[in-house]
Coordinates of C-alpha atoms and ligand atoms in Angstrom, one line a residue:
M1 CA 25.4 2.1 3.6
V2 CA 25.7 3.0 0.0
A3 CA 27.2 6.5 -0.6
Y4 CA 25.9 8.1 -3.4
E5 CA 27.4 11.3 -5.3
R6 CA 25.2 12.1 -7.7
A7 CA 21.4 11.3 -9.1
H8 CA 21.1 7.9 -11.0
P9 CA 20.9 9.0 -14.6
A10 CA 17.4 7.2 -14.6
E11 CA 15.7 9.5 -11.9
A12 CA 17.3 12.6 -12.6
G13 CA 14.0 14.7 -11.2
P14 CA 12.0 16.8 -13.4
D15 CA 13.0 18.9 -15.6
P16 CA 12.5 22.5 -14.3
A17 CA 11.9 23.8 -17.7
A18 CA 9.4 21.1 -18.5
A19 CA 7.9 21.0 -15.2
G20 CA 6.3 24.8 -16.0
A21 CA 3.9 25.9 -13.2
W22 CA 3.5 23.9 -9.8
V23 CA 2.1 20.6 -11.1
G24 CA -0.1 20.4 -8.1
D25 CA -2.3 23.4 -8.8
A26 CA -5.2 21.1 -9.8
L27 CA -7.9 19.8 -7.5
V28 CA -8.3 16.0 -6.5
A29 CA -11.5 14.3 -5.7
G30 CA -13.0 15.4 -2.1
E31 CA -10.6 18.8 -1.7
A32 CA -13.6 21.6 -2.5
A33 CA -15.5 19.8 0.4
D34 CA -12.2 20.8 2.7
A35 CA -11.0 23.6 0.8
E36 CA -9.5 25.5 3.8
W37 CA -7.8 22.6 5.4
A38 CA -6.5 21.0 1.7
A39 CA -5.1 24.7 1.0
A40 CA -2.9 24.5 4.1
F41 CA -2.0 21.0 3.5
R42 CA -0.8 22.0 -0.2
S43 CA 1.0 24.9 1.1
A44 CA 3.0 22.1 3.5
L45 CA 3.9 20.4 1.2
E46 CA 5.6 23.1 -1.3
P47 CA 9.2 22.4 -0.2
G48 CA 8.4 19.0 -2.2
R49 CA 9.0 20.7 -5.4
D50 CA 12.9 20.6 -3.8
L51 CA 13.1 17.1 -3.2
R52 CA 15.8 15.4 -4.9
P53 CA 16.6 11.6 -5.4
F54 CA 19.3 10.5 -2.8
D55 CA 18.4 13.0 -0.4
H56 CA 16.7 11.2 2.2
G57 CA 17.2 13.6 5.1
A58 CA 15.7 16.4 3.0
S59 CA 12.6 14.3 2.3
T60 CA 12.8 12.9 6.2
R61 CA 12.3 16.8 7.2
L62 CA 9.7 17.6 4.9
L63 CA 7.8 14.5 6.5
Q64 CA 8.6 16.0 9.9
D65 CA 7.4 19.5 9.0
V66 CA 3.9 18.1 7.9
I67 CA 3.5 15.9 11.3
R68 CA 4.6 19.0 13.1
S69 CA 2.3 21.2 11.5
G70 CA -0.8 19.2 13.2
L71 CA -2.5 19.5 9.8
L72 CA -3.3 15.5 9.7
R73 CA -3.4 14.1 13.2
L74 CA -1.9 10.4 13.5
T75 CA -5.6 9.6 14.9
D76 CA -7.2 10.8 11.9
V77 CA -7.3 7.5 10.5
R78 CA -9.6 6.6 13.0
D79 CA -11.3 9.8 13.7
N80 CA -11.1 11.7 10.0
P81 CA -10.7 9.1 7.8
E82 CA -11.9 11.1 4.8
R83 CA -9.3 13.7 5.8
F84 CA -6.7 10.9 5.9
F85 CA -7.5 9.8 2.5
L86 CA -7.7 13.1 1.0
A87 CA -4.0 13.8 2.3
H88 CA -2.7 10.7 0.7
R89 CA -4.4 11.9 -2.6
I90 CA -3.2 15.4 -2.7
I91 CA 0.1 14.0 -2.1
A92 CA 0.0 11.7 -5.3
Q93 CA -1.1 14.8 -7.6
A94 CA 1.3 17.3 -6.0
I95 CA 4.8 15.8 -5.8
S96 CA 4.8 12.5 -7.1
D97 CA 6.6 14.1 -10.1
Y98 CA 9.2 15.9 -8.0
A99 CA 9.8 13.1 -5.3
P100 CA 7.8 9.4 -6.1
G101 CA 9.0 8.3 -2.8
F102 CA 7.6 10.8 -0.5
W103 CA 4.1 9.8 -1.0
V104 CA 5.3 6.0 0.5
R105 CA 7.2 7.9 3.0
F106 CA 4.2 9.6 4.3
T107 CA 1.6 6.7 4.1
V108 CA 4.2 4.4 5.6
H109 CA 4.3 6.6 8.4
Y110 CA 0.7 7.4 8.8
N111 CA -1.3 4.4 7.7
L112 CA 1.3 1.4 8.1
C113 CA 3.3 2.4 11.2
F114 CA 1.3 4.7 13.5
G115 CA -2.0 3.5 12.0
T116 CA -1.3 -0.1 13.5
V117 CA -0.5 1.5 16.6
V118 CA -4.1 3.4 16.6
A119 CA -6.0 -0.2 15.7
L120 CA -3.7 -2.3 18.1
G121 CA -2.6 0.1 20.6
E122 CA -3.9 0.4 24.3
E123 CA -4.7 3.9 25.9
R124 CA -1.1 4.2 27.0
H125 CA 0.1 3.7 23.1
L126 CA -2.2 6.2 22.4
A127 CA -1.6 8.9 25.1
E128 CA 2.1 8.7 23.4
L129 CA 0.9 9.9 20.0
E130 CA 0.6 13.5 20.7
A131 CA 4.1 13.7 22.1
M132 CA 5.5 12.2 19.3
E133 CA 4.2 14.1 16.9
R134 CA 5.1 17.2 18.7
A135 CA 8.6 15.5 18.6
G136 CA 8.3 14.8 14.5
D137 CA 9.3 11.2 15.6
V138 CA 9.2 9.4 12.3
G139 CA 8.1 5.8 11.7
C140 CA 8.6 2.8 9.5
F141 CA 6.9 -0.5 9.1
G142 CA 8.8 -4.0 9.2
L143 CA 6.6 -6.7 8.0
T144 CA 8.6 -7.7 4.8
E145 CA 11.3 -10.3 5.3
R146 CA 13.8 -11.5 3.0
H147 CA 12.9 -15.1 2.7
A148 CA 8.9 -14.6 2.9
G149 CA 8.9 -11.7 0.3
V150 CA 5.0 -11.0 -0.9
N151 CA 4.0 -13.8 1.5
S152 CA 5.3 -11.8 4.7
G153 CA 2.6 -12.1 7.5
L154 CA 1.5 -15.2 6.6
V155 CA 5.2 -15.9 7.2
V156 CA 6.7 -14.4 9.9
E157 CA 10.7 -15.4 11.4
T158 CA 11.7 -12.5 13.3
L159 CA 11.1 -13.7 17.2
A160 CA 9.9 -11.4 20.1
R161 CA 11.0 -14.0 22.9
Y162 CA 9.2 -13.2 26.2
D163 CA 11.4 -13.2 29.1
A164 CA 9.3 -13.2 32.2
A165 CA 12.3 -12.3 34.6
S166 CA 12.7 -8.8 33.3
D167 CA 9.0 -8.7 31.8
S168 CA 10.5 -7.4 28.5
F169 CA 10.7 -8.9 24.9
V170 CA 13.9 -9.9 23.2
I171 CA 13.5 -9.1 19.3
S172 CA 16.0 -11.1 16.8
S173 CA 16.6 -12.0 13.2
P174 CA 17.4 -16.0 13.7
A175 CA 18.5 -16.5 10.3
D176 CA 19.6 -14.1 6.9
G177 CA 16.1 -14.6 5.5
A178 CA 14.5 -13.7 8.4
C179 CA 16.0 -10.0 8.3
K180 CA 13.4 -7.3 7.4
N181 CA 13.8 -6.2 3.8
W182 CA 12.6 -3.0 1.6
I183 CA 11.5 -1.3 5.1
S184 CA 10.7 2.4 3.7
S185 CA 12.0 5.1 5.8
G186 CA 14.3 2.7 7.6
L187 CA 17.5 4.5 7.2
Q188 CA 15.7 7.7 8.8
A189 CA 13.1 6.7 11.1
N190 CA 13.6 6.9 15.0
K191 CA 10.6 4.4 15.8
A192 CA 9.6 1.0 14.0
C193 CA 6.4 -0.6 14.2
V194 CA 8.0 -4.5 13.4
V195 CA 6.1 -7.8 13.0
A196 CA 7.4 -10.6 15.0
D197 CA 6.3 -14.1 16.4
L198 CA 5.5 -13.7 19.7
I199 CA 7.5 -16.7 22.0
M200 CA 6.5 -17.5 25.0
P201 CA 9.0 -19.2 27.7
D202 CA 8.1 -22.1 27.3
G203 CA 9.2 -22.0 23.4
T204 CA 5.2 -21.8 22.5
S205 CA 4.5 -19.7 19.3
R206 CA 1.7 -17.1 19.4
G207 CA 2.1 -16.3 15.7
A208 CA 2.5 -12.5 14.5
H209 CA 2.3 -9.3 16.8
A210 CA 2.9 -5.8 16.4
F211 CA 5.6 -3.8 18.6
L212 CA 6.4 0.0 18.3
V213 CA 10.2 -0.4 19.3
P214 CA 13.0 2.5 18.9
L215 CA 15.6 2.1 16.0
R216 CA 17.5 5.0 16.6
E217 CA 17.4 8.1 19.7
R218 CA 16.5 10.9 17.1
V219 CA 15.5 10.6 13.4
G220 CA 18.7 9.9 11.1
G221 CA 20.8 9.7 13.9
A222 CA 23.1 6.5 15.1
L223 CA 21.4 3.0 15.4
L224 CA 21.2 1.5 18.8
P225 CA 23.0 -1.4 20.0
G226 CA 20.7 -4.9 18.8
V227 CA 19.9 -3.1 15.3
S228 CA 21.8 -3.1 12.3
M229 CA 20.7 -2.3 8.7
G230 CA 21.7 -1.8 4.8
D231 CA 20.6 0.3 2.1
M232 CA 18.6 -2.0 -0.6
G233 CA 20.2 0.0 -3.3
V234 CA 19.7 2.1 -6.0
K235 CA 16.2 1.8 -7.6
T236 CA 14.8 2.9 -11.3
I237 CA 11.8 5.1 -9.2
A238 CA 11.8 6.9 -6.0
N239 CA 15.4 6.9 -4.7
D240 CA 14.2 10.0 -2.5
L241 CA 13.1 7.1 -0.3
D242 CA 15.5 5.2 1.7
N243 CA 14.6 1.2 1.8
A244 CA 16.6 -0.7 4.2
W245 CA 17.3 -4.3 5.4
I246 CA 17.2 -4.5 8.9
R247 CA 18.5 -7.3 11.5
F248 CA 17.5 -7.6 15.0
T249 CA 20.6 -9.0 17.2
E250 CA 18.8 -9.4 20.5
L251 CA 17.2 -6.1 20.8
R252 CA 15.4 -5.9 24.4
V253 CA 12.3 -3.7 24.3
P254 CA 9.8 -3.5 27.3
H255 CA 6.8 -5.2 27.6
S256 CA 4.7 -1.7 26.7
A257 CA 6.3 -1.9 23.2
L258 CA 3.6 -5.0 22.7
L259 CA 0.7 -3.3 20.8
S260 CA -1.7 -5.3 23.2
R261 CA -5.1 -4.4 22.7
Y262 CA -6.0 -8.1 21.4
G263 CA -3.2 -10.2 22.9
D264 CA -0.9 -9.6 25.5
V265 CA 0.8 -11.5 28.1
V266 CA -0.8 -11.3 31.7
D267 CA 0.9 -12.9 34.8
G268 CA 3.4 -14.8 32.6
A269 CA 0.5 -16.4 30.3
Y270 CA -0.6 -15.5 27.0
V271 CA -4.3 -14.1 26.7
Q272 CA -6.2 -13.6 23.8
K273 CA -8.1 -10.5 24.8
K274 CA -11.5 -10.4 22.1
A275 CA -12.8 -13.8 21.6
G276 CA -12.5 -14.8 17.8
V277 CA -10.2 -12.1 17.0
K278 CA -6.6 -13.2 16.5
N279 CA -3.9 -10.3 16.9
F280 CA -2.7 -10.5 13.2
Q281 CA -6.0 -10.1 11.9
M282 CA -6.0 -6.6 13.2
I283 CA -2.7 -5.7 12.0
G284 CA -4.1 -6.7 8.7
Q285 CA -6.4 -3.7 9.4
R286 CA -4.5 -1.5 7.8
L287 CA -3.9 -3.0 4.8
F288 CA -7.5 -2.4 4.1
S289 CA -6.7 1.2 4.2
G290 CA -3.4 1.1 2.5
R291 CA -5.2 -0.8 -0.8
V292 CA -7.5 2.5 -0.9
C293 CA -4.6 4.9 -0.9
V294 CA -2.4 2.9 -3.0
A295 CA -5.5 2.6 -5.5
Q296 CA -5.8 6.3 -5.6
A297 CA -2.3 7.4 -5.4
A298 CA -2.1 4.9 -9.1
M299 CA -5.3 6.4 -10.5
I300 CA -3.7 10.0 -10.2
F301 CA -0.5 9.1 -11.1
S302 CA -1.8 7.7 -14.3
R303 CA -4.6 10.3 -15.0
K304 CA -1.5 13.0 -14.9
I305 CA 0.5 11.3 -17.7
F306 CA -3.2 10.3 -19.6
D307 CA -4.1 14.0 -19.5
G308 CA -0.6 15.3 -20.2
A309 CA -0.4 13.0 -23.5
R310 CA -4.3 14.0 -24.7
R311 CA -2.9 17.9 -24.4
Y312 CA 0.3 17.2 -26.3
A313 CA -1.8 14.9 -29.0
D314 CA -4.6 17.5 -29.4
G315 CA -2.0 20.4 -30.3
K316 CA 0.1 18.1 -32.6
L317 CA -0.9 18.6 -36.0
C318 CA 0.1 15.6 -38.3
W319 CA 0.4 15.7 -41.9
S320 CA -2.3 14.2 -43.9
P321 CA -3.0 13.0 -47.6
D322 CA -6.3 15.7 -48.1
G323 CA -4.1 18.8 -46.4
S324 CA -6.4 19.2 -43.6
S325 CA -3.8 18.8 -40.8
P326 CA -5.5 16.6 -38.4
P327 CA -4.5 16.7 -34.4
L328 CA -2.5 13.6 -33.6
S329 CA -5.6 12.8 -31.1
D330 CA -7.6 12.4 -34.4
L331 CA -5.8 9.0 -35.3
P332 CA -8.4 6.4 -34.9
Q333 CA -6.0 4.3 -32.6
L334 CA -5.3 7.1 -30.4
R335 CA -9.1 8.4 -30.2
S336 CA -10.1 5.0 -29.1
L337 CA -7.4 4.7 -26.4
F338 CA -8.1 7.9 -24.8
A339 CA -12.0 6.9 -24.6
E340 CA -10.9 4.0 -23.4
G341 CA -8.5 5.5 -20.9
Q342 CA -10.9 8.1 -19.7
A343 CA -14.1 5.9 -19.2
T344 CA -11.8 3.0 -17.4
L345 CA -10.3 5.9 -15.0
D346 CA -13.8 7.2 -14.5
G347 CA -15.0 4.1 -13.9
L348 CA -12.4 2.9 -11.2
D349 CA -12.4 6.2 -9.4
D350 CA -16.2 5.9 -9.0
F351 CA -15.7 2.4 -7.6
I352 CA -12.8 2.9 -5.5
G353 CA -14.4 6.2 -4.1
R354 CA -17.4 4.1 -3.1
A355 CA -15.1 1.5 -1.4
E356 CA -13.2 4.7 0.6
A357 CA -16.8 5.8 1.8
A358 CA -17.8 2.3 3.3
L359 CA -14.4 1.9 4.9
C360 CA -14.5 5.5 6.5
D361 CA -18.0 4.4 7.9
V362 CA -16.0 1.3 9.3
L363 CA -12.7 3.1 10.3
R364 CA -14.9 5.6 12.4
R365 CA -16.4 3.0 14.3
D366 CA -13.3 1.0 14.9
A367 CA -15.1 -2.2 13.4
I368 CA -14.0 -4.4 11.0
P369 CA -14.8 -4.4 7.3
S370 CA -17.8 -7.3 6.0
L371 CA -15.9 -10.1 3.9
E372 CA -17.8 -8.3 0.8
L373 CA -16.3 -4.7 1.5
Q374 CA -12.6 -6.6 2.1
Q375 CA -12.8 -8.1 -1.5
A376 CA -14.5 -4.6 -3.2
I377 CA -11.1 -3.1 -1.8
A378 CA -9.1 -6.0 -2.8
V379 CA -10.6 -6.0 -6.2
G380 CA -10.2 -2.2 -6.3
K381 CA -6.8 -2.2 -5.7
V382 CA -5.8 -4.6 -8.0
A383 CA -7.9 -3.3 -11.2
C384 CA -6.9 0.0 -10.7
V385 CA -3.3 -0.7 -10.3
E386 CA -3.5 -3.5 -13.2
R387 CA -5.6 -1.5 -15.6
C388 CA -3.2 1.6 -15.4
I389 CA -0.2 -0.1 -16.2
S390 CA -1.9 -1.5 -18.6
L391 CA -3.1 1.7 -20.2
L392 CA 0.0 3.2 -20.1
V393 CA 2.2 0.6 -21.4
R394 CA -0.1 1.1 -24.6
L395 CA -0.3 4.7 -24.4
K396 CA 3.7 5.0 -24.5
Q397 CA 3.8 2.8 -27.7
D398 CA 1.2 5.1 -29.8
M399 CA 2.7 8.5 -28.5
G400 CA 5.5 8.5 -31.0
S401 CA 8.6 10.8 -29.9
Y402 CA 6.6 12.5 -27.0
S403 CA 7.0 9.1 -25.1
L404 CA 11.1 9.7 -24.9
M405 CA 10.2 13.3 -23.6
A406 CA 10.8 14.1 -19.8
E407 CA 7.8 16.3 -19.8
S408 CA 5.5 13.1 -20.7
G409 CA 6.2 11.4 -17.2
F410 CA 6.4 7.9 -18.7
Q411 CA 9.7 7.6 -17.1
R412 CA 8.3 7.6 -13.7
A413 CA 5.8 4.8 -15.0
D414 CA 7.7 2.5 -12.4
F415 CA 5.7 4.3 -9.6
L416 CA 2.7 1.8 -10.8
Q417 CA 5.2 -1.2 -10.1
M418 CA 5.9 -0.1 -6.6
C419 CA 1.9 0.1 -6.1
K420 CA 2.0 -3.8 -7.6
F421 CA 3.2 -5.1 -4.8
A422 CA 2.4 -2.5 -2.0
E423 CA -0.2 -3.4 0.7
G424 CA -0.7 -6.9 -0.9
D425 CA 0.7 -8.2 -4.1
S426 CA -1.6 -8.3 -7.2
R427 CA -0.9 -12.0 -7.8
I428 CA -1.6 -12.7 -4.2
L429 CA -4.8 -10.9 -3.7
S430 CA -6.1 -12.9 -7.2
Q431 CA -4.9 -16.2 -5.7
K432 CA -7.1 -15.2 -2.4
M433 CA -10.2 -13.7 -4.6
A434 CA -10.0 -17.4 -6.5
R435 CA -9.1 -19.4 -3.2
D436 CA -12.4 -17.8 -1.7
R437 CA -14.5 -18.2 -4.4
M438 CA -13.7 -21.8 -4.8
T439 CA -14.7 -22.1 -1.1
D440 CA -18.0 -21.3 -1.9
F441 CA -18.4 -22.9 -4.7
A442 CA -17.2 -26.1 -3.3
K443 CA -19.8 -25.5 -0.5
G444 CA -22.6 -25.1 -3.2
R445 CA -22.7 -21.1 -2.1
T446 CA -23.4 -18.0 -3.6
P447 CA -20.9 -15.6 -2.3
A448 CA -22.4 -12.4 -0.3
G449 CA -21.9 -10.2 -3.7
G450 CA -23.4 -12.5 -6.3
S451 CA -21.7 -14.6 -8.8
S452 CA -21.6 -14.7 -12.5
E453 CA -21.9 -16.9 -15.4
A454 CA -18.1 -16.6 -16.0
E455 CA -17.1 -17.5 -12.5
E456 CA -19.4 -20.7 -12.5
V457 CA -17.9 -21.8 -15.8
L458 CA -14.2 -21.4 -14.5
C459 CA -15.1 -22.7 -10.8
A460 CA -16.2 -25.9 -12.6
Q461 CA -13.1 -26.4 -14.5
L462 CA -10.9 -26.1 -11.5
A463 CA -13.2 -28.5 -9.3
A464 CA -12.9 -30.6 -12.0
A465 CA -9.0 -30.5 -12.2
L466 CA -8.5 -30.5 -8.1
A467 CA -11.1 -33.6 -8.1
A468 CA -8.9 -35.6 -10.7
A469 CA -5.4 -34.8 -8.6
E470 CA -4.1 -38.0 -6.7
G471 CA -2.1 -37.3 -3.6
G472 CA -4.2 -35.6 -1.4
R473 CA -3.4 -32.3 -0.3
G474 CA -0.1 -32.1 -2.2
G475 CA -1.7 -33.4 -5.6
R476 CA -4.5 -30.9 -4.9
A477 CA -1.7 -27.7 -4.6
A478 CA -0.1 -29.4 -7.7
A479 CA -3.5 -29.2 -9.6
W480 CA -4.1 -25.6 -8.5
N481 CA -0.6 -24.7 -9.8
A482 CA -1.0 -26.4 -13.0
S483 CA -4.1 -24.6 -13.7
W484 CA -2.8 -21.3 -13.1
R485 CA -4.4 -19.7 -15.7
T486 CA -7.7 -20.5 -14.7
V487 CA -7.1 -19.1 -11.4
Y488 CA -6.1 -15.9 -12.8
R489 CA -9.1 -16.1 -15.4
L490 CA -11.4 -16.7 -12.2
A491 CA -9.8 -13.9 -10.0
D492 CA -10.2 -11.1 -13.4
A493 CA -13.9 -12.5 -13.7
I494 CA -14.5 -11.8 -9.9
Q495 CA -13.1 -8.3 -10.6
D496 CA -15.1 -7.7 -13.7
R497 CA -18.7 -8.9 -11.8
F498 CA -17.5 -6.4 -8.7
L499 CA -16.7 -3.8 -11.0
A500 CA -20.0 -3.9 -12.6
T501 CA -22.3 -4.4 -10.1
W502 CA -20.8 -3.7 -6.2
D503 CA -23.2 -1.4 -4.6
A504 CA -21.5 -0.4 -1.4
R505 CA -24.9 1.1 0.2
A506 CA -26.2 -2.6 -0.2
S507 CA -23.3 -4.0 1.5
P508 CA -23.6 -5.1 4.9
A509 CA -20.3 -3.0 5.2
A510 CA -20.9 -2.3 8.4
R511 CA -21.6 -5.7 10.1
P512 CA -18.3 -7.0 12.0
E513 CA -17.5 -10.3 10.6
A514 CA -14.7 -12.7 11.5
I515 CA -11.9 -12.1 8.8
A516 CA -10.5 -14.3 6.2
S517 CA -7.9 -16.1 8.1
R518 CA -5.3 -15.5 5.2
M519 CA -4.9 -12.3 4.2
Ligands
LIG601 C1 9.7 0.6 -2.7 C2 9.5 -0.3 -1.8 C3 8.8 -0.3 -0.7 C4 8.5 -1.0 0.5 N1 8.3 -0.4 1.4 C5 8.2 -1.6 2.6 C6 7.3 -1.4 4.0 O1 8.0 0.2 4.5 N2 7.6 -2.4 4.9 C7 7.4 -3.5 4.4 O2 7.5 -4.2 5.3 N3 7.7 -4.0 2.7 C8 7.9 -3.3 2.0 N4 8.2 -3.2 0.9 C9 8.1 -4.7 0.3 C10 6.8 -5.0 -0.6 O3 6.1 -5.0 -0.1 C11 6.9 -6.4 -1.1 O4 6.6 -7.3 0.2 C12 8.2 -7.0 -1.4 O5 8.6 -5.9 -2.4 C13 8.5 -8.2 -2.0 O6 9.5 -8.2 -3.1 P1 9.8 -9.8 -3.2 O7 10.8 -9.3 -4.6 O8 10.8 -10.2 -2.3 O9 8.8 -10.7 -3.7 P2 9.0 -12.2 -3.9 O10 8.4 -12.9 -2.9 O11 10.1 -12.8 -4.3 O12 7.8 -12.1 -5.1 C14 8.5 -11.9 -6.5 C15 6.9 -12.3 -7.5 O13 6.7 -13.0 -7.3 C16 5.2 -13.2 -7.5 N5 4.7 -14.4 -6.1 C17 5.5 -14.9 -4.8 N6 4.8 -15.9 -4.5 C18 3.9 -16.0 -5.0 C19 2.7 -16.9 -4.6 N7 2.7 -17.5 -3.4 N8 1.7 -17.0 -5.4 C20 1.7 -16.3 -6.7 N9 2.5 -15.2 -7.2 C21 3.7 -15.3 -6.1 C22 4.5 -12.3 -7.2 O14 4.2 -11.7 -8.3 C23 5.6 -11.2 -6.9 O15 5.6 -10.2 -7.1 C24 8.8 -2.2 0.2 C25 9.0 -2.5 -1.3 C26 9.3 -1.7 -2.1 C27 10.0 -2.1 -3.5

């Protein structure tokens, strides 16, 4: 464990003088409709103003207070999804200036860790949630592994070996590369939802499964035998959040640790409980709600920086040859950028709001989103994050000395970097969009959501490159990589089409379908 004596200079916290009023005062979308609850939730977050980098204990205690307040139940992701999303938006708006990592700690607990319990657990698991809320248990989510990186999930090297004699699982990290890394809240949480490859006694792999395991007796306490971990180190942002690498050494957990709604070991044999539904596909369910949350957080964060810059530029008068002293915001390049930023953020807000509404309907029914809705969510996540990054980079270049001032918020722009790979890396999601589109193209099918001229042209180019490849599968993979610019252009074209034409009401969002085999 690394000990820190003072805040890292890159993240010394907001300047109280510059911060002025409690910045979380402005309302976020959906708040007026649930005003009384939102006011109570905001008030529970007020101590967030005092959170400081590296004080992981204080940040965790705030999360525990929120959990124990009962304002957001662990089952709300299913029973009241609108409130679940609203809670994420309020946190992004209210305390990301003070403690950018708190939003991550919150979503990892409510969505990734216990949201997975809600999605994959059986009645006996769900029955324990209330007691965990009362106790203020804090959960983390162990998916990412050192070797697999952004491909974690597709690749899972952590093992959960079933031991028939004791009817238990033994969780282990067989190599350094199999250690979990970047696990948010890992240094504080007492519970972890760990993704591991379920291995039967005869050595057969049953693929990725989720296990709810204890890490410590109590939040922030000593580690249990079989668990070791360390700090990932100082980050450029969000040091109020702890990130851990975790190694499992023969950690024995009871059979009941397996979240077994879709796959279980019964009488010594593996049983897939719902035909056609693989366990890992259901773990992926939480990534859909997570992507909506991440997209909205990126938007709220960026809009605050844009609004602050706009206020400054409207009030800053400049010299001009005719002596008229126009505001900075009258400069043509800034006027154009503010107009573009406003239109882009409004359009993306509308899009991701429609995706959220369609997903809420699916979550409430505990169903699986249609392939089209899954793609709309991926498009929304990539477009919101990447377009916000691009807008802020350009804005910073045109704001003069303001860009260097603490009040601008530009120094916290790496918040968007976290959004970029959380719940699905932009590149990985773009690759999947292009691959799925090429599958349809090769079969002569028009995707459910339609196509565009640009897509048809790019698909034809890629198909020609793949057809010319020699050397079987390896040759085609090499040709795909060699055409990487076309691949990402195709993903961009798919995003443009969705953003321009996707209509959630016309989408068969309600229809359960087999979900794509690769997340
Ligand atoms: C602050 C923070 C909090 C996190 N919290 C959690 C958590 O709670 N739980 C958890 O499980 N994980 C968590 N993660 C992990 C996160 O979701 C990513 O998986 C992880 O950061 C990957 O990092 P890496 O550098 O190993 O990626 P790498 O795998 O090294 O990839 C680096 C970059 O290369 C590119 N790339 C890699 N492979 C491909 C490919 N096949 N095709 C195209 N491009 C590719 C991508 O652009 C990628 O961004 C967290 C990460 C951070 C930084």
